[in-house]
PDB file of C-alpha atoms in Angstrom:
ATOM      1  CA  UNK A 109    -104.881  92.818  16.707  1.00 94.00           C
ATOM      2  CA  UNK A 110    -107.262  93.958  19.291  1.00 97.00           C
ATOM      3  CA  UNK A 111    -108.027  97.584  18.340  1.00 98.00           C
ATOM      4  CA  UNK A 112    -108.165  99.982  21.402  1.00 97.00           C
ATOM      5  CA  UNK A 113    -110.814 102.679  21.636  1.00 97.00           C
ATOM      6  CA  UNK A 114    -108.437 105.592  20.659  1.00 96.00           C
ATOM      7  CA  UNK A 115    -107.629 103.975  17.254  1.00 97.00           C
ATOM      8  CA  UNK A 116    -111.039 104.604  15.492  1.00 98.00           C
ATOM      9  CA  UNK A 117    -113.348 107.692  15.932  1.00 97.00           C
ATOM     10  CA  UNK A 118    -116.692 106.932  17.563  1.00 97.00           C
ATOM     11  CA  UNK A 119    -118.800 107.411  14.372  1.00 98.00           C
ATOM     12  CA  UNK A 120    -116.687 104.887  12.398  1.00 98.00           C
ATOM     13  CA  UNK A 121    -116.661 102.496  15.382  1.00 98.00           C
ATOM     14  CA  UNK A 122    -120.574 102.513  15.303  1.00 98.00           C
ATOM     15  CA  UNK A 123    -120.563 101.574  11.608  1.00 98.00           C
ATOM     16  CA  UNK A 124    -118.482  98.557  12.469  1.00 98.00           C
ATOM     17  CA  UNK A 125    -120.772  97.489  15.262  1.00 98.00           C
ATOM     18  CA  UNK A 126    -123.610  97.786  12.684  1.00 98.00           C
ATOM     19  CA  UNK A 127    -121.742  95.529  10.320  1.00 98.00           C
ATOM     20  CA  UNK A 128    -120.728  93.048  13.070  1.00 98.00           C
ATOM     21  CA  UNK A 129    -124.160  92.615  14.797  1.00 98.00           C
ATOM     22  CA  UNK A 130    -125.925  90.839  12.064  1.00 98.00           C
ATOM     23  CA  UNK A 131    -123.168  88.233  12.070  1.00 98.00           C
ATOM     24  CA  UNK A 132    -123.394  88.051  15.816  1.00 98.00           C
ATOM     25  CA  UNK A 133    -127.134  87.627  15.495  1.00 98.00           C
ATOM     26  CA  UNK A 134    -126.757  84.907  12.909  1.00 98.00           C
ATOM     27  CA  UNK A 135    -124.081  83.151  15.121  1.00 98.00           C
ATOM     28  CA  UNK A 136    -126.749  82.861  17.786  1.00 97.00           C
ATOM     29  CA  UNK A 137    -129.296  81.507  15.236  1.00 96.00           C
ATOM     30  CA  UNK A 138    -126.600  78.969  14.318  1.00 97.00           C
ATOM     31  CA  UNK A 139    -126.210  78.032  18.067  1.00 97.00           C
ATOM     32  CA  UNK A 140    -129.900  77.570  18.478  1.00 96.00           C
ATOM     33  CA  UNK A 141    -130.127  75.390  15.384  1.00 95.00           C
ATOM     34  CA  UNK A 142    -126.944  73.267  15.781  1.00 94.00           C
ATOM     35  CA  UNK A 143    -125.911  73.101  19.556  1.00 94.00           C
ATOM     36  CA  UNK A 144    -127.143  70.169  21.715  1.00 91.00           C
ATOM     37  CA  UNK A 145    -126.012  68.756  24.911  1.00 89.00           C
ATOM     38  CA  UNK A 146    -123.260  66.915  23.030  1.00 89.00           C
ATOM     39  CA  UNK A 147    -121.673  69.838  21.410  1.00 92.00           C
ATOM     40  CA  UNK A 148    -122.039  72.510  24.191  1.00 94.00           C
ATOM     41  CA  UNK A 149    -119.123  71.054  26.334  1.00 93.00           C
ATOM     42  CA  UNK A 150    -116.871  71.077  23.089  1.00 93.00           C
ATOM     43  CA  UNK A 151    -117.800  74.725  22.297  1.00 95.00           C
ATOM     44  CA  UNK A 152    -117.274  75.761  25.995  1.00 96.00           C
ATOM     45  CA  UNK A 153    -113.843  73.961  26.168  1.00 95.00           C
ATOM     46  CA  UNK A 154    -112.660  75.564  22.914  1.00 96.00           C
ATOM     47  CA  UNK A 155    -113.696  79.210  23.932  1.00 97.00           C
ATOM     48  CA  UNK A 156    -111.881  78.726  27.293  1.00 97.00           C
ATOM     49  CA  UNK A 157    -108.722  77.375  25.462  1.00 97.00           C
ATOM     50  CA  UNK A 158    -108.787  80.144  23.003  1.00 98.00           C
ATOM     51  CA  UNK A 159    -109.095  82.850  25.620  1.00 98.00           C
ATOM     52  CA  UNK A 160    -106.149  81.319  27.429  1.00 98.00           C
ATOM     53  CA  UNK A 161    -103.979  80.972  24.368  1.00 97.00           C
ATOM     54  CA  UNK A 162    -104.799  84.624  23.353  1.00 97.00           C
ATOM     55  CA  UNK A 163    -102.798  85.740  26.424  1.00 97.00           C
ATOM     56  CA  UNK A 164     -99.827  83.724  25.226  1.00 96.00           C
ATOM     57  CA  UNK A 165     -98.024  86.099  22.886  1.00 97.00           C
ATOM     58  CA  UNK A 166     -95.311  84.552  20.763  1.00 96.00           C
ATOM     59  CA  UNK A 167     -92.298  86.641  19.735  1.00 96.00           C
ATOM     60  CA  UNK A 168     -91.923  86.891  15.997  1.00 96.00           C
ATOM     61  CA  UNK A 169     -88.784  89.090  15.769  1.00 95.00           C
ATOM     62  CA  UNK A 170     -88.713  92.853  14.833  1.00 95.00           C
ATOM     63  CA  UNK A 171     -89.636  93.561  18.474  1.00 96.00           C
ATOM     64  CA  UNK A 172     -93.133  92.314  17.810  1.00 97.00           C
ATOM     65  CA  UNK A 173     -95.285  89.476  19.204  1.00 97.00           C
ATOM     66  CA  UNK A 174     -98.434  87.922  18.191  1.00 97.00           C
ATOM     67  CA  UNK A 175    -101.100  85.386  19.355  1.00 97.00           C
ATOM     68  CA  UNK A 176    -103.435  82.918  17.833  1.00 97.00           C
ATOM     69  CA  UNK A 177    -107.113  84.283  17.089  1.00 98.00           C
ATOM     70  CA  UNK A 178    -108.701  80.842  16.839  1.00 98.00           C
ATOM     71  CA  UNK A 179    -111.748  81.557  14.727  1.00 98.00           C
ATOM     72  CA  UNK A 180    -110.711  79.269  11.933  1.00 98.00           C
ATOM     73  CA  UNK A 181    -110.067  76.312  14.245  1.00 98.00           C
ATOM     74  CA  UNK A 182    -113.473  76.596  15.927  1.00 98.00           C
ATOM     75  CA  UNK A 183    -115.175  77.021  12.423  1.00 98.00           C
ATOM     76  CA  UNK A 184    -113.352  73.962  11.085  1.00 97.00           C
ATOM     77  CA  UNK A 185    -114.465  71.686  14.086  1.00 96.00           C
ATOM     78  CA  UNK A 186    -118.101  72.816  13.935  1.00 96.00           C
ATOM     79  CA  UNK A 187    -118.189  72.785  10.212  1.00 96.00           C
ATOM     80  CA  UNK A 188    -119.500  76.485  10.243  1.00 97.00           C
ATOM     81  CA  UNK A 189    -117.821  79.939  10.233  1.00 98.00           C
ATOM     82  CA  UNK A 190    -120.700  81.122  12.600  1.00 98.00           C
ATOM     83  CA  UNK A 191    -119.269  78.910  15.276  1.00 98.00           C
ATOM     84  CA  UNK A 192    -116.026  81.129  15.029  1.00 98.00           C
ATOM     85  CA  UNK A 193    -118.060  84.300  15.142  1.00 98.00           C
ATOM     86  CA  UNK A 194    -119.873  83.037  18.357  1.00 98.00           C
ATOM     87  CA  UNK A 195    -116.724  82.073  20.249  1.00 98.00           C
ATOM     88  CA  UNK A 196    -114.791  85.188  19.227  1.00 98.00           C
ATOM     89  CA  UNK A 197    -117.726  87.454  20.206  1.00 98.00           C
ATOM     90  CA  UNK A 198    -117.671  85.852  23.617  1.00 98.00           C
ATOM     91  CA  UNK A 199    -113.871  86.021  24.049  1.00 98.00           C
ATOM     92  CA  UNK A 200    -113.847  89.592  22.968  1.00 98.00           C
ATOM     93  CA  UNK A 201    -116.649  90.569  25.286  1.00 98.00           C
ATOM     94  CA  UNK A 202    -114.713  89.295  28.327  1.00 98.00           C
ATOM     95  CA  UNK A 203    -111.371  90.646  27.104  1.00 98.00           C
ATOM     96  CA  UNK A 204    -112.806  94.030  26.522  1.00 97.00           C
ATOM     97  CA  UNK A 205    -115.035  94.484  29.608  1.00 97.00           C
ATOM     98  CA  UNK A 206    -112.850  92.755  32.138  1.00 97.00           C
ATOM     99  CA  UNK A 207    -109.303  93.123  31.048  1.00 97.00           C
ATOM    100  CA  UNK A 208    -109.266  96.318  28.749  1.00 96.00           C
ATOM    101  CA  UNK A 209    -107.974  94.220  25.801  1.00 97.00           C
ATOM    102  CA  UNK A 210    -109.513  95.756  22.729  1.00 97.00           C
ATOM    103  CA  UNK A 211    -111.901  98.727  23.191  1.00 97.00           C
ATOM    104  CA  UNK A 212    -115.573  98.633  23.933  1.00 97.00           C
ATOM    105  CA  UNK A 213    -116.501 101.191  21.049  1.00 98.00           C
ATOM    106  CA  UNK A 214    -114.135  99.294  18.726  1.00 98.00           C
ATOM    107  CA  UNK A 215    -115.413  95.825  19.732  1.00 98.00           C
ATOM    108  CA  UNK A 216    -117.668  95.726  16.614  1.00 98.00           C
ATOM    109  CA  UNK A 217    -114.597  96.151  14.401  1.00 98.00           C
ATOM    110  CA  UNK A 218    -112.630  93.550  16.470  1.00 98.00           C
ATOM    111  CA  UNK A 219    -115.543  91.127  16.064  1.00 98.00           C
ATOM    112  CA  UNK A 220    -115.740  91.779  12.442  1.00 98.00           C
ATOM    113  CA  UNK A 221    -111.941  91.447  11.813  1.00 98.00           C
ATOM    114  CA  UNK A 222    -111.185  88.482  13.997  1.00 98.00           C
ATOM    115  CA  UNK A 223    -114.496  86.585  14.178  1.00 98.00           C
ATOM    116  CA  UNK A 224    -115.984  87.356  10.758  1.00 98.00           C
ATOM    117  CA  UNK A 225    -113.084  88.062   8.382  1.00 98.00           C
ATOM    118  CA  UNK A 226    -110.627  85.572   9.639  1.00 98.00           C
ATOM    119  CA  UNK A 227    -113.260  82.876  10.327  1.00 98.00           C
ATOM    120  CA  UNK A 228    -115.113  83.100   6.947  1.00 98.00           C
ATOM    121  CA  UNK A 229    -111.907  83.502   4.763  1.00 98.00           C
ATOM    122  CA  UNK A 230    -110.085  80.720   6.685  1.00 98.00           C
ATOM    123  CA  UNK A 231    -112.907  78.393   6.869  1.00 98.00           C
ATOM    124  CA  UNK A 232    -114.055  78.737   3.078  1.00 98.00           C
ATOM    125  CA  UNK A 233    -110.365  78.408   2.079  1.00 98.00           C
ATOM    126  CA  UNK A 234    -110.054  75.221   4.199  1.00 97.00           C
ATOM    127  CA  UNK A 235    -113.302  73.868   2.495  1.00 96.00           C
ATOM    128  CA  UNK A 236    -111.999  74.655  -0.893  1.00 97.00           C
ATOM    129  CA  UNK A 237    -108.629  72.946  -0.254  1.00 97.00           C
ATOM    130  CA  UNK A 238    -109.635  69.795   1.900  1.00 94.00           C
ATOM    131  CA  UNK A 239    -110.659  67.765  -1.035  1.00 92.00           C
ATOM    132  CA  UNK A 240    -107.264  68.448  -2.871  1.00 95.00           C
ATOM    133  CA  UNK A 241    -104.745  68.374  -0.116  1.00 96.00           C
ATOM    134  CA  UNK A 242    -104.695  66.584   3.402  1.00 94.00           C
ATOM    135  CA  UNK A 243    -106.720  68.003   6.203  1.00 94.00           C
ATOM    136  CA  UNK A 244    -103.538  69.229   8.001  1.00 95.00           C
ATOM    137  CA  UNK A 245    -102.330  71.402   5.102  1.00 97.00           C
ATOM    138  CA  UNK A 246    -105.896  72.735   4.369  1.00 97.00           C
ATOM    139  CA  UNK A 247    -106.228  73.747   8.074  1.00 98.00           C
ATOM    140  CA  UNK A 248    -102.696  75.224   8.096  1.00 98.00           C
ATOM    141  CA  UNK A 249    -103.380  77.297   4.975  1.00 98.00           C
ATOM    142  CA  UNK A 250    -106.882  78.279   5.901  1.00 98.00           C
ATOM    143  CA  UNK A 251    -105.849  79.484   9.366  1.00 98.00           C
ATOM    144  CA  UNK A 252    -102.751  81.345   8.024  1.00 98.00           C
ATOM    145  CA  UNK A 253    -104.448  83.282   5.281  1.00 98.00           C
ATOM    146  CA  UNK A 254    -107.535  83.929   7.282  1.00 98.00           C
ATOM    147  CA  UNK A 255    -105.387  85.721   9.776  1.00 98.00           C
ATOM    148  CA  UNK A 256    -103.421  87.648   7.167  1.00 98.00           C
ATOM    149  CA  UNK A 257    -106.520  88.838   5.407  1.00 98.00           C
ATOM    150  CA  UNK A 258    -108.154  90.111   8.741  1.00 98.00           C
ATOM    151  CA  UNK A 259    -104.979  91.995   9.360  1.00 98.00           C
ATOM    152  CA  UNK A 260    -105.207  93.709   6.034  1.00 98.00           C
ATOM    153  CA  UNK A 261    -108.735  94.539   6.615  1.00 98.00           C
ATOM    154  CA  UNK A 262    -107.684  96.013   9.881  1.00 98.00           C
ATOM    155  CA  UNK A 263    -105.204  98.160   8.034  1.00 98.00           C
ATOM    156  CA  UNK A 264    -107.756  99.446   5.755  1.00 98.00           C
ATOM    157  CA  UNK A 265    -110.002 100.409   8.670  1.00 98.00           C
ATOM    158  CA  UNK A 266    -106.938 102.097  10.321  1.00 98.00           C
ATOM    159  CA  UNK A 267    -106.335 104.103   7.137  1.00 98.00           C
ATOM    160  CA  UNK A 268    -110.137 105.130   6.973  1.00 98.00           C
ATOM    161  CA  UNK A 269    -109.849 106.149  10.600  1.00 98.00           C
ATOM    162  CA  UNK A 270    -106.765 108.318   9.647  1.00 97.00           C
ATOM    163  CA  UNK A 271    -104.633 106.424  12.174  1.00 97.00           C
ATOM    164  CA  UNK A 272    -102.320 104.630   9.760  1.00 97.00           C
ATOM    165  CA  UNK A 273    -101.357 105.629   6.151  1.00 97.00           C
ATOM    166  CA  UNK A 274    -102.915 102.999   3.869  1.00 98.00           C
ATOM    167  CA  UNK A 275     -99.943 101.687   1.975  1.00 98.00           C
ATOM    168  CA  UNK A 276     -97.432 101.628   4.845  1.00 98.00           C
ATOM    169  CA  UNK A 277    -100.212 100.236   7.121  1.00 98.00           C
ATOM    170  CA  UNK A 278    -100.889  97.313   4.730  1.00 98.00           C
ATOM    171  CA  UNK A 279     -97.277  96.649   4.360  1.00 98.00           C
ATOM    172  CA  UNK A 280     -96.479  96.616   8.113  1.00 98.00           C
ATOM    173  CA  UNK A 281     -99.600  94.878   9.273  1.00 98.00           C
ATOM    174  CA  UNK A 282     -99.354  92.378   6.373  1.00 98.00           C
ATOM    175  CA  UNK A 283     -95.666  91.548   7.200  1.00 98.00           C
ATOM    176  CA  UNK A 284     -96.311  91.126  10.928  1.00 98.00           C
ATOM    177  CA  UNK A 285     -99.477  88.887  10.549  1.00 98.00           C
ATOM    178  CA  UNK A 286     -97.904  86.860   7.669  1.00 97.00           C
ATOM    179  CA  UNK A 287     -95.381  85.751  10.284  1.00 97.00           C
ATOM    180  CA  UNK A 288     -97.909  85.555  13.268  1.00 97.00           C
ATOM    181  CA  UNK A 289    -100.205  83.599  10.956  1.00 97.00           C
ATOM    182  CA  UNK A 290     -97.678  80.881  10.187  1.00 96.00           C
ATOM    183  CA  UNK A 291     -96.655  80.208  13.846  1.00 90.00           C
ATOM    184  CA  UNK A 292     -99.503  81.431  16.001  1.00 92.00           C
ATOM    185  CA  UNK A 293    -102.512  80.489  13.752  1.00 97.00           C
ATOM    186  CA  UNK A 294    -101.526  77.980  10.928  1.00 98.00           C
ATOM    187  CA  UNK A 295     -99.381  75.529  12.964  1.00 97.00           C
ATOM    188  CA  UNK A 296    -101.474  75.544  16.026  1.00 97.00           C
ATOM    189  CA  UNK A 297    -104.645  75.104  14.050  1.00 98.00           C
ATOM    190  CA  UNK A 298    -103.139  72.314  12.053  1.00 98.00           C
ATOM    191  CA  UNK A 299    -101.764  70.569  15.127  1.00 97.00           C
ATOM    192  CA  UNK A 300    -105.137  70.607  17.044  1.00 95.00           C
ATOM    193  CA  UNK A 301    -107.218  69.460  14.080  1.00 96.00           C
ATOM    194  CA  UNK A 302    -104.746  66.526  13.565  1.00 95.00           C
ATOM    195  CA  UNK A 303    -104.908  65.549  17.223  1.00 93.00           C
ATOM    196  CA  UNK A 304    -108.737  65.670  17.192  1.00 92.00           C
ATOM    197  CA  UNK A 305    -108.869  63.703  13.920  1.00 91.00           C
ATOM    198  CA  UNK A 306    -106.586  60.981  15.488  1.00 91.00           C
ATOM    199  CA  UNK A 307    -108.223  60.747  18.803  1.00 87.00           C
ATOM    200  CA  UNK A 308    -111.880  61.744  18.294  1.00 87.00           C
ATOM    201  CA  UNK A 309    -112.659  62.000  14.692  1.00 89.00           C
ATOM    202  CA  UNK A 310    -116.361  61.886  15.600  1.00 87.00           C
ATOM    203  CA  UNK A 311    -115.915  65.512  16.989  1.00 86.00           C
ATOM    204  CA  UNK A 312    -115.140  67.052  13.709  1.00 88.00           C
ATOM    205  CA  UNK A 313    -118.137  67.986  11.718  1.00 81.00           C
ATOM    206  CA  UNK A 314    -118.848  65.235   9.253  1.00 79.00           C
ATOM    207  CA  UNK A 315    -118.325  67.588   6.233  1.00 74.00           C
ATOM    208  CA  UNK A 316    -114.615  67.773   7.371  1.00 76.00           C
ATOM    209  CA  UNK A 317    -113.777  63.973   7.663  1.00 66.00           C
ATOM    210  CA  UNK A 318    -115.657  62.479   4.850  1.00 59.00           C
ATOM    211  CA  UNK A 319    -114.611  65.151   2.254  1.00 49.00           C
ATOM    212  CA  UNK A 320    -111.218  63.786   1.085  1.00 48.00           C
ATOM    213  CA  UNK A 321    -111.523  61.497  -1.892  1.00 45.00           C
ATOM    214  CA  UNK A 322    -115.237  61.559  -1.905  1.00 42.00           C
ATOM    215  CA  UNK A 323    -115.758  64.556  -4.268  1.00 42.00           C
ATOM    216  CA  UNK A 324    -114.648  63.718  -7.936  1.00 37.00           C
TER     217      UNK A 324
ATOM    218  CA  UNK B 971    -122.059  53.768  20.128  1.00 49.00           C
ATOM    219  CA  UNK B 972    -124.729  54.802  22.623  1.00 58.00           C
ATOM    220  CA  UNK B 973    -125.687  58.248  23.291  1.00 64.00           C
ATOM    221  CA  UNK B 974    -124.700  58.054  26.808  1.00 70.00           C
ATOM    222  CA  UNK B 975    -121.089  56.773  25.972  1.00 70.00           C
ATOM    223  CA  UNK B 976    -120.768  59.544  23.507  1.00 72.00           C
ATOM    224  CA  UNK B 977    -121.955  62.184  26.049  1.00 74.00           C
ATOM    225  CA  UNK B 978    -119.420  60.891  28.574  1.00 77.00           C
ATOM    226  CA  UNK B 979    -116.708  61.093  25.976  1.00 78.00           C
ATOM    227  CA  UNK B 980    -117.640  64.699  25.242  1.00 81.00           C
ATOM    228  CA  UNK B 981    -117.578  65.510  29.068  1.00 83.00           C
ATOM    229  CA  UNK B 982    -114.164  64.060  28.959  1.00 85.00           C
ATOM    230  CA  UNK B 983    -113.237  66.259  26.137  1.00 84.00           C
ATOM    231  CA  UNK B 984    -114.450  69.170  28.237  1.00 86.00           C
ATOM    232  CA  UNK B 985    -112.450  68.261  31.253  1.00 91.00           C
ATOM    233  CA  UNK B 986    -109.352  67.710  29.118  1.00 90.00           C
ATOM    234  CA  UNK B 987    -110.096  71.052  27.433  1.00 91.00           C
ATOM    235  CA  UNK B 988    -110.307  72.691  30.713  1.00 94.00           C
ATOM    236  CA  UNK B 989    -107.087  71.232  32.059  1.00 96.00           C
ATOM    237  CA  UNK B 990    -105.245  72.324  28.946  1.00 95.00           C
ATOM    238  CA  UNK B 991    -106.844  75.824  28.953  1.00 97.00           C
ATOM    239  CA  UNK B 992    -105.888  76.306  32.753  1.00 97.00           C
ATOM    240  CA  UNK B 993    -102.324  75.080  32.062  1.00 97.00           C
ATOM    241  CA  UNK B 994    -101.845  77.610  29.266  1.00 97.00           C
ATOM    242  CA  UNK B 995    -103.442  80.314  31.460  1.00 97.00           C
ATOM    243  CA  UNK B 996    -101.041  79.593  34.357  1.00 97.00           C
ATOM    244  CA  UNK B 997     -98.085  79.481  31.992  1.00 97.00           C
ATOM    245  CA  UNK B 998     -99.002  82.491  29.928  1.00 97.00           C
ATOM    246  CA  UNK B 999     -97.847  85.302  32.283  1.00 96.00           C
ATOM    247  CA  UNK B1000     -94.395  83.682  32.472  1.00 96.00           C
ATOM    248  CA  UNK B1001     -94.017  82.508  28.858  1.00 96.00           C
ATOM    249  CA  UNK B1002     -95.813  85.393  26.814  1.00 96.00           C
ATOM    250  CA  UNK B1003     -93.641  87.795  25.080  1.00 96.00           C
ATOM    251  CA  UNK B1004     -93.814  91.345  26.342  1.00 94.00           C
ATOM    252  CA  UNK B1005     -93.120  92.769  22.877  1.00 96.00           C
ATOM    253  CA  UNK B1006     -96.029  94.827  21.436  1.00 96.00           C
ATOM    254  CA  UNK B1007     -98.388  92.945  19.271  1.00 96.00           C
ATOM    255  CA  UNK B1008     -98.601  93.291  15.493  1.00 97.00           C
ATOM    256  CA  UNK B1009    -101.113  96.287  15.594  1.00 97.00           C
ATOM    257  CA  UNK B1010     -99.332  98.092  18.459  1.00 96.00           C
ATOM    258  CA  UNK B1011     -95.930  97.408  16.767  1.00 97.00           C
ATOM    259  CA  UNK B1012     -97.292  98.851  13.634  1.00 97.00           C
ATOM    260  CA  UNK B1013     -98.843 101.831  15.377  1.00 97.00           C
ATOM    261  CA  UNK B1014     -95.371 102.489  17.015  1.00 96.00           C
ATOM    262  CA  UNK B1015     -93.832 102.660  13.686  1.00 96.00           C
ATOM    263  CA  UNK B1016     -96.414 104.487  11.734  1.00 97.00           C
ATOM    264  CA  UNK B1017     -97.748 107.240  14.196  1.00 96.00           C
ATOM    265  CA  UNK B1018     -95.657 109.932  15.385  1.00 94.00           C
ATOM    266  CA  UNK B1019     -94.455 109.511  18.940  1.00 94.00           C
ATOM    267  CA  UNK B1020     -96.420 112.364  20.513  1.00 95.00           C
ATOM    268  CA  UNK B1021     -99.691 111.439  18.908  1.00 95.00           C
ATOM    269  CA  UNK B1022     -99.200 107.862  19.745  1.00 95.00           C
ATOM    270  CA  UNK B1023     -98.332 108.411  23.450  1.00 94.00           C
ATOM    271  CA  UNK B1024    -101.444 110.665  23.719  1.00 94.00           C
ATOM    272  CA  UNK B1025    -103.501 107.758  22.197  1.00 93.00           C
ATOM    273  CA  UNK B1026    -101.952 105.239  24.554  1.00 90.00           C
ATOM    274  CA  UNK B1027    -102.699 107.296  27.544  1.00 90.00           C
ATOM    275  CA  UNK B1028    -106.143 108.261  26.724  1.00 90.00           C
ATOM    276  CA  UNK B1029    -108.742 106.759  28.992  1.00 88.00           C
ATOM    277  CA  UNK B1030    -110.650 103.747  27.626  1.00 91.00           C
ATOM    278  CA  UNK B1031    -114.300 104.161  27.016  1.00 92.00           C
ATOM    279  CA  UNK B1032    -115.105 101.844  29.939  1.00 91.00           C
ATOM    280  CA  UNK B1033    -112.611 101.270  32.729  1.00 92.00           C
ATOM    281  CA  UNK B1034    -111.961  97.480  33.203  1.00 94.00           C
ATOM    282  CA  UNK B1035    -111.484  95.767  36.612  1.00 94.00           C
ATOM    283  CA  UNK B1036    -108.216  94.029  35.585  1.00 94.00           C
ATOM    284  CA  UNK B1037    -106.501  96.046  32.835  1.00 93.00           C
ATOM    285  CA  UNK B1038    -103.682  94.316  30.958  1.00 92.00           C
ATOM    286  CA  UNK B1039    -104.478  90.833  32.620  1.00 95.00           C
ATOM    287  CA  UNK B1040    -103.029  91.918  36.020  1.00 94.00           C
ATOM    288  CA  UNK B1041    -104.207  92.698  39.479  1.00 94.00           C
ATOM    289  CA  UNK B1042    -102.626  95.920  40.788  1.00 90.00           C
ATOM    290  CA  UNK B1043     -99.818  95.241  43.256  1.00 90.00           C
ATOM    291  CA  UNK B1044    -100.049  91.344  42.842  1.00 92.00           C
ATOM    292  CA  UNK B1045     -97.182  90.872  40.313  1.00 92.00           C
ATOM    293  CA  UNK B1046     -96.987  87.664  38.328  1.00 94.00           C
ATOM    294  CA  UNK B1047     -99.345  85.717  40.655  1.00 95.00           C
ATOM    295  CA  UNK B1048    -101.937  88.386  39.967  1.00 96.00           C
ATOM    296  CA  UNK B1049    -101.378  87.899  36.308  1.00 96.00           C
ATOM    297  CA  UNK B1050    -101.860  84.211  36.728  1.00 97.00           C
ATOM    298  CA  UNK B1051    -105.001  84.881  38.802  1.00 97.00           C
ATOM    299  CA  UNK B1052    -106.461  87.178  36.096  1.00 97.00           C
ATOM    300  CA  UNK B1053    -105.938  85.025  33.075  1.00 97.00           C
ATOM    301  CA  UNK B1054    -107.197  81.870  35.120  1.00 98.00           C
ATOM    302  CA  UNK B1055    -110.257  83.922  36.137  1.00 97.00           C
ATOM    303  CA  UNK B1056    -110.973  85.065  32.528  1.00 98.00           C
ATOM    304  CA  UNK B1057    -110.596  81.483  31.209  1.00 98.00           C
ATOM    305  CA  UNK B1058    -113.094  80.273  33.766  1.00 97.00           C
ATOM    306  CA  UNK B1059    -115.461  83.201  32.897  1.00 98.00           C
ATOM    307  CA  UNK B1060    -115.343  82.454  29.341  1.00 98.00           C
ATOM    308  CA  UNK B1061    -115.908  78.765  29.963  1.00 97.00           C
ATOM    309  CA  UNK B1062    -118.946  79.589  32.144  1.00 97.00           C
ATOM    310  CA  UNK B1063    -120.390  82.137  29.879  1.00 97.00           C
ATOM    311  CA  UNK B1064    -120.199  79.774  26.819  1.00 97.00           C
ATOM    312  CA  UNK B1065    -121.671  76.900  28.630  1.00 95.00           C
ATOM    313  CA  UNK B1066    -124.597  79.008  30.010  1.00 96.00           C
ATOM    314  CA  UNK B1067    -125.122  80.590  26.485  1.00 96.00           C
ATOM    315  CA  UNK B1068    -124.920  77.232  24.888  1.00 94.00           C
ATOM    316  CA  UNK B1069    -127.635  75.695  27.226  1.00 93.00           C
ATOM    317  CA  UNK B1070    -129.894  78.840  26.784  1.00 94.00           C
ATOM    318  CA  UNK B1071    -129.575  78.729  22.933  1.00 89.00           C
ATOM    319  CA  UNK B1072    -129.784  75.169  22.140  1.00 81.00           C
ATOM    320  CA  UNK B1073    -133.045  73.869  20.777  1.00 65.00           C
ATOM    321  CA  UNK B1074    -135.090  72.047  23.367  1.00 57.00           C
TER     322      UNK B1074
END
């Protein structure tokens, strides 16, 4: 879902930068408040893993492929969507400047879609579900729907840019990312969260592990 | 659990994370689907061919040193090197940024 430079006119691309930057700024404030020597290795390992897995496109049929985004996974582990914004910003900076994956002018839109929208939607959906269903299911649904909503937001941006027609764009992007979200985002997020919960439950933010059954 | 033991375990998580990330990075050029991603695929279907090929060929705002996760003329090994380099770069930047940002 990395938008190249040519898909959004410069004026609009700047608007998305203006929208994205406060979130990036707040994610740095989050890092200042929450990160310590215990958490930094976890953040760095996750960021590296997400960069690598974003290079692994999974075929979804219809001549189309997709990959994990990862903002929801990071947000769940750290108990804050700003962790997802921070990691996605770093990953997108390297992808854009070093590998030409995603434009530089459109990086604001990409940070907003993949870091902010998918991370916030996915994390808060997970948070709402975790007291009702098990943590695996909550992580799966959060990650899946987070990706889907970010693809729909991307379609609206494409329509405003005049690049895609609105309805056809929503339908096509929605269909592809509905499928990418199940395999690439939901399943992988649920598997990683389950593995961490089993092996190192202390790594998960306490709000994640103690939630179930506590709230009436 | 003592702070030191916990810190060692987190360093273990870092090393395990690095190994997993590098394994994915090495495998990705061989395993990744070359089909267009969701956005490109939608663009191919929704934008007329001439306009889309013009958009695809337009120069990016900034030229990147390793476009499309490849090193010119180096084939698959170049792709592996590119993704591995990117993974290490992201790891390093995150680590340094984390150290710089954390409260003292």
